[in-house]
Amino acid sequence: MRGYWTLTWFGLISNILAIPFIALVVGSGPPLQTANITLAISLAWPAAVTGIVASAGLFAQRGWGVILSIVALSMTLSGTLPYGIIRLIKVNDISGISGFTLLISLLNLLALIYWCRRGHRRIRL
């Protein structure tokens, strides 16, 4: 499976880096301070931790690693896409956090499509 190890390493590193980045966004204050805190606690940090555990499963070549990756990517996508759109409308910072969040959404969508491919169902359990 082409890209398996590259995406596994990328997922691990990006999820580890996401934890302090989320704290940076939460600590940035207004605008959207309440939304930042709410999304960080309820969705962003749990998705990052789920992604780290998924990477461990992928490194061990376990089937649950692929399933957990799909769950983590879905969680991230369900938070970043609406947040990025609302932030873009409210704050209009396409070159700032809004643009970065929408880029993360696109990358997560592409990764989700990759991990949902049929070839990943043949990994040993």
mmCIF file of N, CA, C and O in Angstrom, residues 29 65 91:
data_model
loop_
_atom_site.group_PDB
_atom_site.id
_atom_site.type_symbol
_atom_site.label_atom_id
_atom_site.label_comp_id
_atom_site.label_asym_id
_atom_site.label_seq_id
_atom_site.Cartn_x
_atom_site.Cartn_y
_atom_site.Cartn_z
ATOM 1 N N GLY A 29 -7.416 34.379 22.735
ATOM 2 C CA GLY A 29 -8.481 35.289 23.169
ATOM 3 C C GLY A 29 -9.465 35.593 22.059
ATOM 4 O O GLY A 29 -9.647 34.803 21.138
ATOM 5 N N GLY A 65 -6.204 0.197 13.874
ATOM 6 C CA GLY A 65 -5.505 1.452 13.604
ATOM 7 C C GLY A 65 -6.134 2.200 12.444
ATOM 8 O O GLY A 65 -6.297 3.424 12.482
ATOM 9 N N VAL A 91 -14.247 36.729 10.989
ATOM 10 C CA VAL A 91 -12.978 37.425 11.194
ATOM 11 C C VAL A 91 -12.326 37.849 9.878
ATOM 12 O O VAL A 91 -11.579 38.819 9.842
#
